[in-house]
Each structure stands twice: as C-alpha cells, then as structure tokens.
PDB file of C-alpha atoms in Angstrom:
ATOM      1  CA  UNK C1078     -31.503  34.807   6.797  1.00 66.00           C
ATOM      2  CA  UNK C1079     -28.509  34.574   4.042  1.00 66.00           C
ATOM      3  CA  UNK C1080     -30.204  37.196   1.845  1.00 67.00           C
ATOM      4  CA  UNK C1081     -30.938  39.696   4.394  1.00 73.00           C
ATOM      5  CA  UNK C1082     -27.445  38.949   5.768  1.00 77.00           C
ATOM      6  CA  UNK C1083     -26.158  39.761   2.427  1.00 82.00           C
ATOM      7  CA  UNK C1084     -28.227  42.316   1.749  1.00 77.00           C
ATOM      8  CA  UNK C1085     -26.732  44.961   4.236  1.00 79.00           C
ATOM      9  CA  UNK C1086     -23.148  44.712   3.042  1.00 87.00           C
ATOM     10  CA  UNK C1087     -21.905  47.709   0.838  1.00 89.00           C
ATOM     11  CA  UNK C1088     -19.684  47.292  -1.935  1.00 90.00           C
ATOM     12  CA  UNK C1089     -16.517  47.272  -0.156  1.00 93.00           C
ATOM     13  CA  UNK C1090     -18.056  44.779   2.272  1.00 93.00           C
ATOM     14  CA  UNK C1091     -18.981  42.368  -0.456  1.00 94.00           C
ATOM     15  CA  UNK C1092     -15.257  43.057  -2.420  1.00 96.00           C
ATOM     16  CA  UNK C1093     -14.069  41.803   1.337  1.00 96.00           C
ATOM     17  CA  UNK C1094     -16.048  39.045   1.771  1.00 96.00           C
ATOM     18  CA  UNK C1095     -15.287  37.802  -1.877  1.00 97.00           C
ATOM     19  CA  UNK C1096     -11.317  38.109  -0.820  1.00 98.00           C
ATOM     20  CA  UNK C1097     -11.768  36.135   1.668  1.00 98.00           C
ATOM     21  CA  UNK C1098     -13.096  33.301   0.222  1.00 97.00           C
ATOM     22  CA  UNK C1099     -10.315  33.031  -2.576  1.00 98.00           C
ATOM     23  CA  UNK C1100      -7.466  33.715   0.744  1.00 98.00           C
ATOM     24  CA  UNK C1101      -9.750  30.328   2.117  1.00 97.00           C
ATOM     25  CA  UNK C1102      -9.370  28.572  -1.383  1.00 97.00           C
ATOM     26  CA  UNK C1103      -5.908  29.418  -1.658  1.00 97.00           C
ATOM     27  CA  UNK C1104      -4.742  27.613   1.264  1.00 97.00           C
ATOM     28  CA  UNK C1105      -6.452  24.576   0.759  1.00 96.00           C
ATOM     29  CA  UNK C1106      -5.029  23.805  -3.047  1.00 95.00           C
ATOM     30  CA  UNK C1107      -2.962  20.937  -2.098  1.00 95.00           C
ATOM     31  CA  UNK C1108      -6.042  19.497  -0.175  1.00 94.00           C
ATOM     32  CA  UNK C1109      -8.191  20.504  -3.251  1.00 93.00           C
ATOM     33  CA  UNK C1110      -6.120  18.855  -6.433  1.00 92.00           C
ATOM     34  CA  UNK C1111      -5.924  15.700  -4.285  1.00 92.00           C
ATOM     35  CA  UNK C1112      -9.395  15.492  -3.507  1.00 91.00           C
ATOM     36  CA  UNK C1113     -10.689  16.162  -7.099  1.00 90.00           C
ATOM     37  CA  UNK C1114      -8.234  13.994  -7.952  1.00 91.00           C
ATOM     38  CA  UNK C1115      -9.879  11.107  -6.139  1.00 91.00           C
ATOM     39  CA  UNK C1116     -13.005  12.198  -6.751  1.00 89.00           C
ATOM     40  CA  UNK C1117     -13.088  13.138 -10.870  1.00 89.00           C
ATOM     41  CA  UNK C1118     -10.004  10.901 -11.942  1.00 90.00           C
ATOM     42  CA  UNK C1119      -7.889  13.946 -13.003  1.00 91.00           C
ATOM     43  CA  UNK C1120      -4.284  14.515 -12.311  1.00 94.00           C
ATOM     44  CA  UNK C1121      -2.856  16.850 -10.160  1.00 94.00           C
ATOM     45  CA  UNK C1122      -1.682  19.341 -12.266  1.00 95.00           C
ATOM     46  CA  UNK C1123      -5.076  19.458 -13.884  1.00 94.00           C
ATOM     47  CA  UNK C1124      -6.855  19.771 -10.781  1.00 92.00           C
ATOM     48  CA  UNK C1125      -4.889  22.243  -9.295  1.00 95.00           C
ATOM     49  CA  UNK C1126      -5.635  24.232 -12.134  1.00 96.00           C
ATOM     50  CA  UNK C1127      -9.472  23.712 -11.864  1.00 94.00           C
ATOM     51  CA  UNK C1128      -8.847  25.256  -8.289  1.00 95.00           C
ATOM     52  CA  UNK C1129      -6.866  27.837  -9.192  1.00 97.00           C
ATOM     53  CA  UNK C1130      -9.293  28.807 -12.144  1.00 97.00           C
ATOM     54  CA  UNK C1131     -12.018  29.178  -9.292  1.00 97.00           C
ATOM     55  CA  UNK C1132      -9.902  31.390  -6.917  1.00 98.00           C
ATOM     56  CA  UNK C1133      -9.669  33.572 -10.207  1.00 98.00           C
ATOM     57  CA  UNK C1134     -13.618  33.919 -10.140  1.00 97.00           C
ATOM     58  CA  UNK C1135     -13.618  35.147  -6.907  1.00 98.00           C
ATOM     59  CA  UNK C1136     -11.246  37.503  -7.232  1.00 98.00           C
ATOM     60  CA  UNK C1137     -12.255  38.854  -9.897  1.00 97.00           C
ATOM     61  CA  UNK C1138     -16.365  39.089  -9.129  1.00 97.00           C
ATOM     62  CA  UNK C1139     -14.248  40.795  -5.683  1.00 97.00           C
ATOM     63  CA  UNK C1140     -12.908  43.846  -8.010  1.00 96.00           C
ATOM     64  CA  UNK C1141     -16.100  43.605  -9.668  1.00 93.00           C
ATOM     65  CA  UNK C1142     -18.057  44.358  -6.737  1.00 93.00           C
ATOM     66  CA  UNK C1143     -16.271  47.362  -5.708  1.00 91.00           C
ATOM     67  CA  UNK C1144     -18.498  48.861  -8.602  1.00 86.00           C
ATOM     68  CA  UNK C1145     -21.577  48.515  -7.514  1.00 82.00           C
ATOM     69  CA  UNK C1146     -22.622  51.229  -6.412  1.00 79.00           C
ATOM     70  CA  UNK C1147     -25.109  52.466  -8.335  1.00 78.00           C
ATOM     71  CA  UNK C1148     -25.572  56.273 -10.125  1.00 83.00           C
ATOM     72  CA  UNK C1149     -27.639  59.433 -11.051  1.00 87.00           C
ATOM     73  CA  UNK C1150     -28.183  59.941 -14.948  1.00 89.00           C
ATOM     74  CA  UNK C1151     -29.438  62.794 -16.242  1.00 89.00           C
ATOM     75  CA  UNK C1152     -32.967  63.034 -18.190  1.00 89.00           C
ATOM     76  CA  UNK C1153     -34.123  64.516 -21.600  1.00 91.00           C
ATOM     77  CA  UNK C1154     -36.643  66.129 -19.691  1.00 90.00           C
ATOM     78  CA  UNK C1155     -35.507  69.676 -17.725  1.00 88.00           C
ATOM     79  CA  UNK C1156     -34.610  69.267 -14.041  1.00 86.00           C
ATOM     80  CA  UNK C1157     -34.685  65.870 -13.601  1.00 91.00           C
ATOM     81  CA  UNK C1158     -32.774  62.956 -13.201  1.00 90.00           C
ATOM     82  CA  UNK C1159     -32.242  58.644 -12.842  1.00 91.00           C
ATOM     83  CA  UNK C1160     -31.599  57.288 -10.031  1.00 88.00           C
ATOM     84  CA  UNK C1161     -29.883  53.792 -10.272  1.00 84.00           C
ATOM     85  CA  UNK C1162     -30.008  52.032  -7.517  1.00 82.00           C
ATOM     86  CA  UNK C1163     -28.357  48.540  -6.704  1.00 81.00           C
ATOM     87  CA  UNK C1164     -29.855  46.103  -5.093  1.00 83.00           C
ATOM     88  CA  UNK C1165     -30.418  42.239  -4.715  1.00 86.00           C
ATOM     89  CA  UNK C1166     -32.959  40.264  -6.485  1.00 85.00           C
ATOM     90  CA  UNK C1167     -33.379  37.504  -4.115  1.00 87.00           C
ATOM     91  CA  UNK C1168     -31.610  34.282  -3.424  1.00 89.00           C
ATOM     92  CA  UNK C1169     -30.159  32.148  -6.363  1.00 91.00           C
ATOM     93  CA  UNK C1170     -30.397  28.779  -6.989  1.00 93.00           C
ATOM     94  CA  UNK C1171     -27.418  27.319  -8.621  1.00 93.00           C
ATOM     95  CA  UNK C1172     -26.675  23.421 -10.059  1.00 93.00           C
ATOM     96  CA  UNK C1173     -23.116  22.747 -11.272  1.00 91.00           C
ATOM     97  CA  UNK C1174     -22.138  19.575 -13.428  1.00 88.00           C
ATOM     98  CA  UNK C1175     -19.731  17.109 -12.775  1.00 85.00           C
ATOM     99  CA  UNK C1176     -16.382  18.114 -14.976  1.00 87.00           C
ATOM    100  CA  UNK C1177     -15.427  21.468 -13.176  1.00 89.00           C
ATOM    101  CA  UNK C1178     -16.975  21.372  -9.958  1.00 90.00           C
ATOM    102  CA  UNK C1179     -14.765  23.958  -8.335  1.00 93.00           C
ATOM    103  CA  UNK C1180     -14.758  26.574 -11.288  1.00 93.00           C
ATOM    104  CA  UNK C1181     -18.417  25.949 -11.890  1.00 94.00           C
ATOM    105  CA  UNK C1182     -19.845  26.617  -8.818  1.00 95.00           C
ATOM    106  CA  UNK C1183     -17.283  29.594  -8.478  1.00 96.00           C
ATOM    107  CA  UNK C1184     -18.910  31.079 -11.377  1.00 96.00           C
ATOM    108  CA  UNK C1185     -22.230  31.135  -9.811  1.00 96.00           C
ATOM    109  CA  UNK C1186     -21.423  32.145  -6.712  1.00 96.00           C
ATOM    110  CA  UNK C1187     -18.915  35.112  -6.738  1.00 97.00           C
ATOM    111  CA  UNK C1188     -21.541  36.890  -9.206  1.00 95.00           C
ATOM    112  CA  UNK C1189     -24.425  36.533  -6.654  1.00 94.00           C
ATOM    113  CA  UNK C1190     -22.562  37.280  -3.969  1.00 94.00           C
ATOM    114  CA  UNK C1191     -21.097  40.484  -5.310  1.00 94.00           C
ATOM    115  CA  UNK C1192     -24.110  41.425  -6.485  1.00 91.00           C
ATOM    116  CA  UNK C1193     -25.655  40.674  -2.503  1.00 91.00           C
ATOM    117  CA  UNK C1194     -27.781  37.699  -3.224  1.00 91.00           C
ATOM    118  CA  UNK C1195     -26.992  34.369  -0.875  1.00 90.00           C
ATOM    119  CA  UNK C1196     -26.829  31.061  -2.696  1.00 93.00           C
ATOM    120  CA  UNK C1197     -28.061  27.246  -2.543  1.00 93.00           C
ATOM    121  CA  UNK C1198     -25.934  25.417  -4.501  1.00 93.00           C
ATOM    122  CA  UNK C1199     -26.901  21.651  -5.601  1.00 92.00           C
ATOM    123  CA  UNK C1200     -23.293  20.076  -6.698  1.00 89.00           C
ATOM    124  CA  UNK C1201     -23.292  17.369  -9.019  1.00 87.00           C
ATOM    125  CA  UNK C1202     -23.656  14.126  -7.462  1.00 87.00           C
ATOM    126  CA  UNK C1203     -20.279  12.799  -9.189  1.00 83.00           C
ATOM    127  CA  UNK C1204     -18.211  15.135  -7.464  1.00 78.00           C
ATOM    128  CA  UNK C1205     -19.960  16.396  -4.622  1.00 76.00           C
ATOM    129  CA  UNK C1206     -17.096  16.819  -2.073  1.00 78.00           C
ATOM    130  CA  UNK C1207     -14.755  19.690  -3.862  1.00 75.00           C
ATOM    131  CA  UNK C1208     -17.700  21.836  -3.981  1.00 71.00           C
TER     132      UNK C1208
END
C-alpha cells in the first residue's frame, strides 16, 4: 500500500512530504541527542550533530525532488523525440549499522522517497530506538 501511496505524489508533493519529516526531526533534537546518547554512548554534542546531519538529508533529497520531473530529448533521427519519464522502481529495502543510526537511515530514505518508492528499514540492533 506504501508504494502505491507514494507512487501518486508529484514532485512538489514528495519535496512536501520530505519537509515535513525534517520540521518532525527538528523538534525532537533534544529528545534525539539524549536518546542516542543512552543508546550509542556518545555525548550530546556529538549526537545532536548525528541528528542534525540527518535533517540535512532530508532537506536536501526535499530540493532534490522538486526535479523530478522528467523531459523530452530530441533524436538524431528527423521528427522524433525521448520521452523521459520518472517513475518508481518498487519498494526498497534498507539496513543501517550501528554508528550513525539517524544519518544512515536518512540517507536511504529521503532518496527513495523523493524518488516515490516506500521503504522497510531494518535498524541495527545496537541502536534500534533513534531510528
């Protein structure tokens, strides 16, 4: 149901979506460098960073996705053209490891999602909350 979900949003929709997310992230950095800091051992600073780094992603793979649109491209041969078309592949399975769980698993899933493909995503099971 995710990838057909997914699979109807235009560009703009996607961008949105992607937005939204970091907005989400951004509120919950106090809650997020505590909790990896309980969960991975690393300071706050550190871990705030790691969070931040991730809300980067998502921006980012939001701008990105404003592109996507796809494009006509002309042929060598007289009269006719390219059509290129975007469109999802299917739905992605993604594993993250254990030292970045935030900016890992942001890495995986902004792309897909920009691109309109849902995600499962398997954390790692040494820091399975933060993600």
């Amino acid at each position: 149901q995710g990838l057909v979900a997914l699979k109807d949003y235009n560009a703009l929709s996607k961008s949105i979506l992607l937005d939204a997310a970091a907005d989400i992230m951004e509120a919950h950095i106090e809650d997020a460098k505590y909790l990896l800091a309980q969960e991975l051992g690393k300071p706050f600073a550190q871990g705030q960073r790691d969070w931040e780094l991730a809300i980067d992603q998502f921006r980012w793979f939001a701008n990105e996705a404003r592109q996507l649109n796809g494009s006509i491209v002309n042929s060598n041969v007289a009269g006719c053209h390219y059509e290129i078309t975007i469109e999802p592949i299917g739905i992605v399975g993604a594993f993250t490891a254990w030292n970045f769980p935030p900016l890992l698993a942001a890495r995986k899933i902004a792309p897909a999602i920009a691109a309109g493909c849902s995600v499962v995503l398997r954390p790692s099971e040494q820091a399975p909350g933060i993600v």
